[in-house]
JSON list of C-alpha atoms in Angstrom, two decimals:
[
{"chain": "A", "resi": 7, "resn": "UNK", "atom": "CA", "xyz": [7.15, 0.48, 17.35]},
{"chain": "A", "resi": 8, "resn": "UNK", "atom": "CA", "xyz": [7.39, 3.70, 14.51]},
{"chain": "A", "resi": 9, "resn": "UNK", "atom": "CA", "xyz": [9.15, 2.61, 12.07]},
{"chain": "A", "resi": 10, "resn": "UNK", "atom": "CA", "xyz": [10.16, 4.45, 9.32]},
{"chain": "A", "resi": 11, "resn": "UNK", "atom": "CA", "xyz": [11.69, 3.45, 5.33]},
{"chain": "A", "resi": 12, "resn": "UNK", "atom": "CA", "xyz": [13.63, 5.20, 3.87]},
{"chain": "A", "resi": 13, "resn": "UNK", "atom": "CA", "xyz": [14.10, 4.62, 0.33]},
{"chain": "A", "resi": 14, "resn": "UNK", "atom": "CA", "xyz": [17.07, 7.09, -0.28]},
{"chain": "A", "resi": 15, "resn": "UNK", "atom": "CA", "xyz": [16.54, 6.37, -3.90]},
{"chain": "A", "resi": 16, "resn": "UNK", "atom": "CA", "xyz": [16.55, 2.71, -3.86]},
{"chain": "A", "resi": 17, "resn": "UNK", "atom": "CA", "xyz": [13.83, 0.75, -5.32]},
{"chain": "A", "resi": 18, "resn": "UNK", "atom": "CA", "xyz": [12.35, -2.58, -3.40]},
{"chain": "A", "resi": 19, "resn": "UNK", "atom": "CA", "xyz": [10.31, -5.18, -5.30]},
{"chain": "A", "resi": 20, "resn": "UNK", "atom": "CA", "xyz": [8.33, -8.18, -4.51]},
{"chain": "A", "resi": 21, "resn": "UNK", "atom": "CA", "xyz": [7.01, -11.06, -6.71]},
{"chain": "A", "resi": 22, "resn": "UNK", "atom": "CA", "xyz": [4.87, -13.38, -5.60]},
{"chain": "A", "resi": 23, "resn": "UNK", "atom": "CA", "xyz": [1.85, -15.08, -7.03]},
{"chain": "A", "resi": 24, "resn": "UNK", "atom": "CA", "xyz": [-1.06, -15.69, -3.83]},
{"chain": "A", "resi": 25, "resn": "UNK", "atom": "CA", "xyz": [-4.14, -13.76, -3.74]},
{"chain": "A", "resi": 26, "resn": "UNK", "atom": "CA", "xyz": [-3.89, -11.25, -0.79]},
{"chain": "A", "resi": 27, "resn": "UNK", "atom": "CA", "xyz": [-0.61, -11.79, 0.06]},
{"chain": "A", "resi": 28, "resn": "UNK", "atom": "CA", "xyz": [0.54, -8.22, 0.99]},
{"chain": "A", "resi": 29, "resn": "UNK", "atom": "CA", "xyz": [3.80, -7.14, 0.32]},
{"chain": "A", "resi": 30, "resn": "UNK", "atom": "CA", "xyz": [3.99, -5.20, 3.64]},
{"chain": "A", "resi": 31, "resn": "UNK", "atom": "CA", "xyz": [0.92, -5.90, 6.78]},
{"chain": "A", "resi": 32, "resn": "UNK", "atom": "CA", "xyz": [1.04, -3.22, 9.74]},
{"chain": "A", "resi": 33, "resn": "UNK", "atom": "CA", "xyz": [-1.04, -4.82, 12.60]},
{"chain": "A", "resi": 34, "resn": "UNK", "atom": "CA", "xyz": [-0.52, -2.84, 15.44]},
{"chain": "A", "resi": 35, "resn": "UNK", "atom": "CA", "xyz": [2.20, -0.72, 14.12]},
{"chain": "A", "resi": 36, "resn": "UNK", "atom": "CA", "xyz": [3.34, 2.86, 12.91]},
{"chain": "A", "resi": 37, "resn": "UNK", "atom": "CA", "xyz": [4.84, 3.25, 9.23]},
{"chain": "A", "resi": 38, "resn": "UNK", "atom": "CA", "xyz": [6.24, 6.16, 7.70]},
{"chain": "A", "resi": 39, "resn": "UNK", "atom": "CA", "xyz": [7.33, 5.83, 4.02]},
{"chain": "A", "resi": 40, "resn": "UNK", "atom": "CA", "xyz": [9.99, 8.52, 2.60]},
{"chain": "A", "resi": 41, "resn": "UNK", "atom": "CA", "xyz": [12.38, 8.94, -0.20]},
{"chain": "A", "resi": 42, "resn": "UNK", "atom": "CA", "xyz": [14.56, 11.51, 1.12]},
{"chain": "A", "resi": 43, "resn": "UNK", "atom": "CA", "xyz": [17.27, 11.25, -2.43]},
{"chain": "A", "resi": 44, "resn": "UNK", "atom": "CA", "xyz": [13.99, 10.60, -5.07]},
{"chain": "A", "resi": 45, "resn": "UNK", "atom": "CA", "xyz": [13.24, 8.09, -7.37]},
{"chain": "A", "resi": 46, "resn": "UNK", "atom": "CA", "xyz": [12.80, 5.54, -4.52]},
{"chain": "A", "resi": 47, "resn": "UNK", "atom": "CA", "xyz": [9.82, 2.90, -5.10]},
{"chain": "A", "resi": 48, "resn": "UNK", "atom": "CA", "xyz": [8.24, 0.31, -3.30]},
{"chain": "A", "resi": 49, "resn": "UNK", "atom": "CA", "xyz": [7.17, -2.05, -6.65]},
{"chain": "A", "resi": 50, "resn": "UNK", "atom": "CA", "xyz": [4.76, -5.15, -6.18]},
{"chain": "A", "resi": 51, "resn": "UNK", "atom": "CA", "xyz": [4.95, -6.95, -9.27]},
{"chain": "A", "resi": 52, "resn": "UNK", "atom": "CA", "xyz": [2.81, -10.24, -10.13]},
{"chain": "A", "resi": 53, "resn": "UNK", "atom": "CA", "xyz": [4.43, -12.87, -10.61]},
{"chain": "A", "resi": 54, "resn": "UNK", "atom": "CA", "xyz": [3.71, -15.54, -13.92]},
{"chain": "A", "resi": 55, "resn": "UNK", "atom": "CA", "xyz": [4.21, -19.14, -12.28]},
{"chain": "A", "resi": 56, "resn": "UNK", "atom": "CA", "xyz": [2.83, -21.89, -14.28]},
{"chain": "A", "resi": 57, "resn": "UNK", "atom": "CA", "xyz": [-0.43, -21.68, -12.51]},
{"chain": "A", "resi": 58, "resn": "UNK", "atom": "CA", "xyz": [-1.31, -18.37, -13.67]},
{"chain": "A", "resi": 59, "resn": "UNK", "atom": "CA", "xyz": [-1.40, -16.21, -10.28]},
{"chain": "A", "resi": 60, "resn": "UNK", "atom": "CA", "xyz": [-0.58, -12.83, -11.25]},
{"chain": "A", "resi": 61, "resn": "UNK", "atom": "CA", "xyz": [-1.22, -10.51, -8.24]},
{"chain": "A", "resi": 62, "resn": "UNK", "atom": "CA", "xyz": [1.09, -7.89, -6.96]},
{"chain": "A", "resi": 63, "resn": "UNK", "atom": "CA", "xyz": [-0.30, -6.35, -3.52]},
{"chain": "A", "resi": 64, "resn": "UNK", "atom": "CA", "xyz": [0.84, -3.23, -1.55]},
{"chain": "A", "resi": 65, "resn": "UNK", "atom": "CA", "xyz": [0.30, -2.20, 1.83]},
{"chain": "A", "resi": 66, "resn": "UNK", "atom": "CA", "xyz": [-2.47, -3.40, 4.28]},
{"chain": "A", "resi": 67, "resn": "UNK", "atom": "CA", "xyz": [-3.03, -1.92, 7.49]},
{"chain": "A", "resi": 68, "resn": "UNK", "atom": "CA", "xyz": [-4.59, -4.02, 10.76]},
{"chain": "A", "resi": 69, "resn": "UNK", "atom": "CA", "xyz": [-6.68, -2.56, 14.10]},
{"chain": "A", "resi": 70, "resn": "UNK", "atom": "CA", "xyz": [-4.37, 0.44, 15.71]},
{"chain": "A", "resi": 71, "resn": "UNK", "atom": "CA", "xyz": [-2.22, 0.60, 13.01]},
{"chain": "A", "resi": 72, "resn": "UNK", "atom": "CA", "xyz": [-0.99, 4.05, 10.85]},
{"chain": "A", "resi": 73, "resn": "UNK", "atom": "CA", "xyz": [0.66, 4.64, 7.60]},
{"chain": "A", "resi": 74, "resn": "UNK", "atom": "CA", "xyz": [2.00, 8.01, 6.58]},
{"chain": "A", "resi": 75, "resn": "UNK", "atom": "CA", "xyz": [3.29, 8.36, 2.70]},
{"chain": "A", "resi": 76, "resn": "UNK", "atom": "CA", "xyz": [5.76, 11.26, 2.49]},
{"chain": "A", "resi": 77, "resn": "UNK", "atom": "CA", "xyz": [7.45, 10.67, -0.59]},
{"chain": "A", "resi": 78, "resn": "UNK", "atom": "CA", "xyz": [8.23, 7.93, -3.32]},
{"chain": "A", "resi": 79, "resn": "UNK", "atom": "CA", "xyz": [6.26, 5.75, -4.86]},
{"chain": "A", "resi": 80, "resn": "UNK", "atom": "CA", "xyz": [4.11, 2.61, -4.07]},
{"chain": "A", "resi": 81, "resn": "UNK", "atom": "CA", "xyz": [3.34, 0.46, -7.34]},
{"chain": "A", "resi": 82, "resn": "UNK", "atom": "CA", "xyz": [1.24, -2.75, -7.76]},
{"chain": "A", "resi": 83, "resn": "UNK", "atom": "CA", "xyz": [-0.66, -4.04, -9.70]},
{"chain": "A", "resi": 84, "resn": "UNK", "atom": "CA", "xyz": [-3.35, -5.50, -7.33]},
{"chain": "A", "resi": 85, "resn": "UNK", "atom": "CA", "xyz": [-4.50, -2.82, -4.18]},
{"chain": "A", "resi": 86, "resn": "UNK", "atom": "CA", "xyz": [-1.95, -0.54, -3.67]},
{"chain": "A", "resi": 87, "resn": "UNK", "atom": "CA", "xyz": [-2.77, 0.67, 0.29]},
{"chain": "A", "resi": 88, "resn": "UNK", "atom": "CA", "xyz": [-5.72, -1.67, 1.72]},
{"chain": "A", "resi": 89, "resn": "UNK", "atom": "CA", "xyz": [-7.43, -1.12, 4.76]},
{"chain": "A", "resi": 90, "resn": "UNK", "atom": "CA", "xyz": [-8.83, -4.27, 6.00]},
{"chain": "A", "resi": 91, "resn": "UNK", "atom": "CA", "xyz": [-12.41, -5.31, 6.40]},
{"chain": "A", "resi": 92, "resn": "UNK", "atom": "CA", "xyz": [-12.47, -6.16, 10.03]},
{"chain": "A", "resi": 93, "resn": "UNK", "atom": "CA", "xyz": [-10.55, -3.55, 11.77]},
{"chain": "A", "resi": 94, "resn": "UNK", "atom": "CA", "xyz": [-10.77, -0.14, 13.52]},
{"chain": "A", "resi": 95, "resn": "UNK", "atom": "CA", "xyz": [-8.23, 2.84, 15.15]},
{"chain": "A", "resi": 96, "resn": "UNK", "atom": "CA", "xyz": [-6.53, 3.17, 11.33]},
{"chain": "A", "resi": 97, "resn": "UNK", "atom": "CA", "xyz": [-5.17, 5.89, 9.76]},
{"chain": "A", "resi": 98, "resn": "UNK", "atom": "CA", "xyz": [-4.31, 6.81, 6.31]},
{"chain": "A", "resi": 99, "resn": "UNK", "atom": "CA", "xyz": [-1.84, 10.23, 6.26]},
{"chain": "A", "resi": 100, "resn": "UNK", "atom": "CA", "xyz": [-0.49, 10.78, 2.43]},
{"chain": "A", "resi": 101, "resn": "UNK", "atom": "CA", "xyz": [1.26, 14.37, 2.61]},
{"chain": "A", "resi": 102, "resn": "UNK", "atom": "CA", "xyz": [3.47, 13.60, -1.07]},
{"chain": "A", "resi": 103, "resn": "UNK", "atom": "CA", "xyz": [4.42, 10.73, -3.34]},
{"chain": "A", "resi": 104, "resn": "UNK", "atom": "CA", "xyz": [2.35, 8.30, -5.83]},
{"chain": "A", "resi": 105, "resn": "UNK", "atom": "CA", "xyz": [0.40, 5.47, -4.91]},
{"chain": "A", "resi": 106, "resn": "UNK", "atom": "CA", "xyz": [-0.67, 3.54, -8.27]},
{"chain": "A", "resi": 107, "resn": "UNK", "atom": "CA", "xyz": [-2.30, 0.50, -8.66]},
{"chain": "A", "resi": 108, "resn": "UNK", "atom": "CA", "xyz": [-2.23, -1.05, -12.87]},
{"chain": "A", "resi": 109, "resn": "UNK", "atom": "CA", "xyz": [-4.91, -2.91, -12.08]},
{"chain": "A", "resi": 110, "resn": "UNK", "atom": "CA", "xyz": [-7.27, -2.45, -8.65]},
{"chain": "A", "resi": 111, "resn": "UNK", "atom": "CA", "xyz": [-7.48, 0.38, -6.38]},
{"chain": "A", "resi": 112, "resn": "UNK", "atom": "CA", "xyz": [-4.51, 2.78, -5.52]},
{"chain": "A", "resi": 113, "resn": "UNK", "atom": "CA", "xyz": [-6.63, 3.16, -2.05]},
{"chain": "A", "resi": 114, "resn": "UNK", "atom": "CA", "xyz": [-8.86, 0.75, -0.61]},
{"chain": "A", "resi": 115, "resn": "UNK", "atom": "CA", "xyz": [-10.83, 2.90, 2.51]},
{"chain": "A", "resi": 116, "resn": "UNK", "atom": "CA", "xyz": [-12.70, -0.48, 4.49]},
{"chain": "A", "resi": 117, "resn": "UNK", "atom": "CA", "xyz": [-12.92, -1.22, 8.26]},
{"chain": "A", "resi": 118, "resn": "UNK", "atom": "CA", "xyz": [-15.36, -1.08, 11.47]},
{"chain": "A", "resi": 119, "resn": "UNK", "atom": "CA", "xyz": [-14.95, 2.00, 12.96]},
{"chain": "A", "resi": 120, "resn": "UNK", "atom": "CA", "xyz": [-12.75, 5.11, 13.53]},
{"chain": "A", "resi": 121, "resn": "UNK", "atom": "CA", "xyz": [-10.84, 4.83, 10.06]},
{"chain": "A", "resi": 122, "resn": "UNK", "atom": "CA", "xyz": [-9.62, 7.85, 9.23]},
{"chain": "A", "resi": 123, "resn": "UNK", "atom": "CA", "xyz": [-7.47, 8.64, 5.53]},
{"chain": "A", "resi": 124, "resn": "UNK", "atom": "CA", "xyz": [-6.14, 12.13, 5.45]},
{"chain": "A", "resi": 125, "resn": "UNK", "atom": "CA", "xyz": [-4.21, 13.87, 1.92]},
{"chain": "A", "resi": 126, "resn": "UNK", "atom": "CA", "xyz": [-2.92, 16.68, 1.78]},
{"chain": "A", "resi": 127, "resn": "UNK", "atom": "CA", "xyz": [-0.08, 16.58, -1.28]},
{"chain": "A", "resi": 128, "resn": "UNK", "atom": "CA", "xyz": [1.10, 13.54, -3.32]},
{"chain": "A", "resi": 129, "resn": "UNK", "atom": "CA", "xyz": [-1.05, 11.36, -6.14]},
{"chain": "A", "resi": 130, "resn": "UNK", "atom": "CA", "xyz": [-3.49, 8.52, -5.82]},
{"chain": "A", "resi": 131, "resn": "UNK", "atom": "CA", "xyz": [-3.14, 6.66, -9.80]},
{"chain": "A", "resi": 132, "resn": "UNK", "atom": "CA", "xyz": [-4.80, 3.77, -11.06]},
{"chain": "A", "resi": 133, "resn": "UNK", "atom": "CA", "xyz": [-4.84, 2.47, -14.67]},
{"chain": "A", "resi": 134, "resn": "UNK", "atom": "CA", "xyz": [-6.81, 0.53, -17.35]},
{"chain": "A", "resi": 135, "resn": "UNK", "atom": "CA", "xyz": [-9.67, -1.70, -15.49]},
{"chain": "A", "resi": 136, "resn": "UNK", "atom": "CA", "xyz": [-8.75, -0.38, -12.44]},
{"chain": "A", "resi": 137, "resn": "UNK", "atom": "CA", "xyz": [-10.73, 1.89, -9.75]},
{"chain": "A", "resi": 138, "resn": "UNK", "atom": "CA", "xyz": [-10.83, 4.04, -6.66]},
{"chain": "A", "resi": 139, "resn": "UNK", "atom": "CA", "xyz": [-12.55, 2.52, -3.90]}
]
């Protein structure tokens, strides 16, 4: 089913410490992220366990799955939106808000066939040793 968040100013985090362990997966799914009051966030921090994992992951979208980011912000500091390797019938629609990544891509384009990432407003952001993929 569509589903859509809301932030309404609110600010969600996640900590965790795995490598590619996604804060949100859509496999087969619809997702619409707003902030209809501002200053709303979606914030995937790394998290400092004795081991040393540090990895903060976004979003990552599976075969026949969408993502539309209206407003708010997406922050990590691993991949920020990742499409995966193996998958196909994806789409990418960013019409407003920030998608940063501190330390990886803000937006990770990957996939088989008929992946599709559309902007029209809003602001991809990556910082020191990071990149755009």
């Amino acid at each position: 089913k569509p589903v859509t968040l809301d932030l309404k100013g609110h600010t969600v985090t996640k900590t965790y410490g795995a490598s590619n362990h996604y804060f949100i997966v859509v496999n087969g799914g619809a997702l619409t992220v707003k902030d209809t009051t501002g200053g709303g966030a979606l914030i995937a921090s790394p998290s400092n366990d004795t081991a040393g994992t540090k990895y903060g992951y976004g979003i990552q979208l599976r075969s026949n799955s969408s993502l539309v980011v209206e407003s708010g912000l997406i922050q990590t500091s691993e991949v920020a939106v990742d499409i995966y390797t193996i998958v196909s019938n994806v789409r990418v629609e960013i019409n407003g808000g920030t998608i940063h990544s501190t330390g990886d891509s803000a937006l990770t384009l990957r996939g088989d066939a008929n992946v599709e990432a559309k902007m029209t407003a809003g602001t991809l952001k990556t910082t020191s040793n990071s990149r755009f993929m």
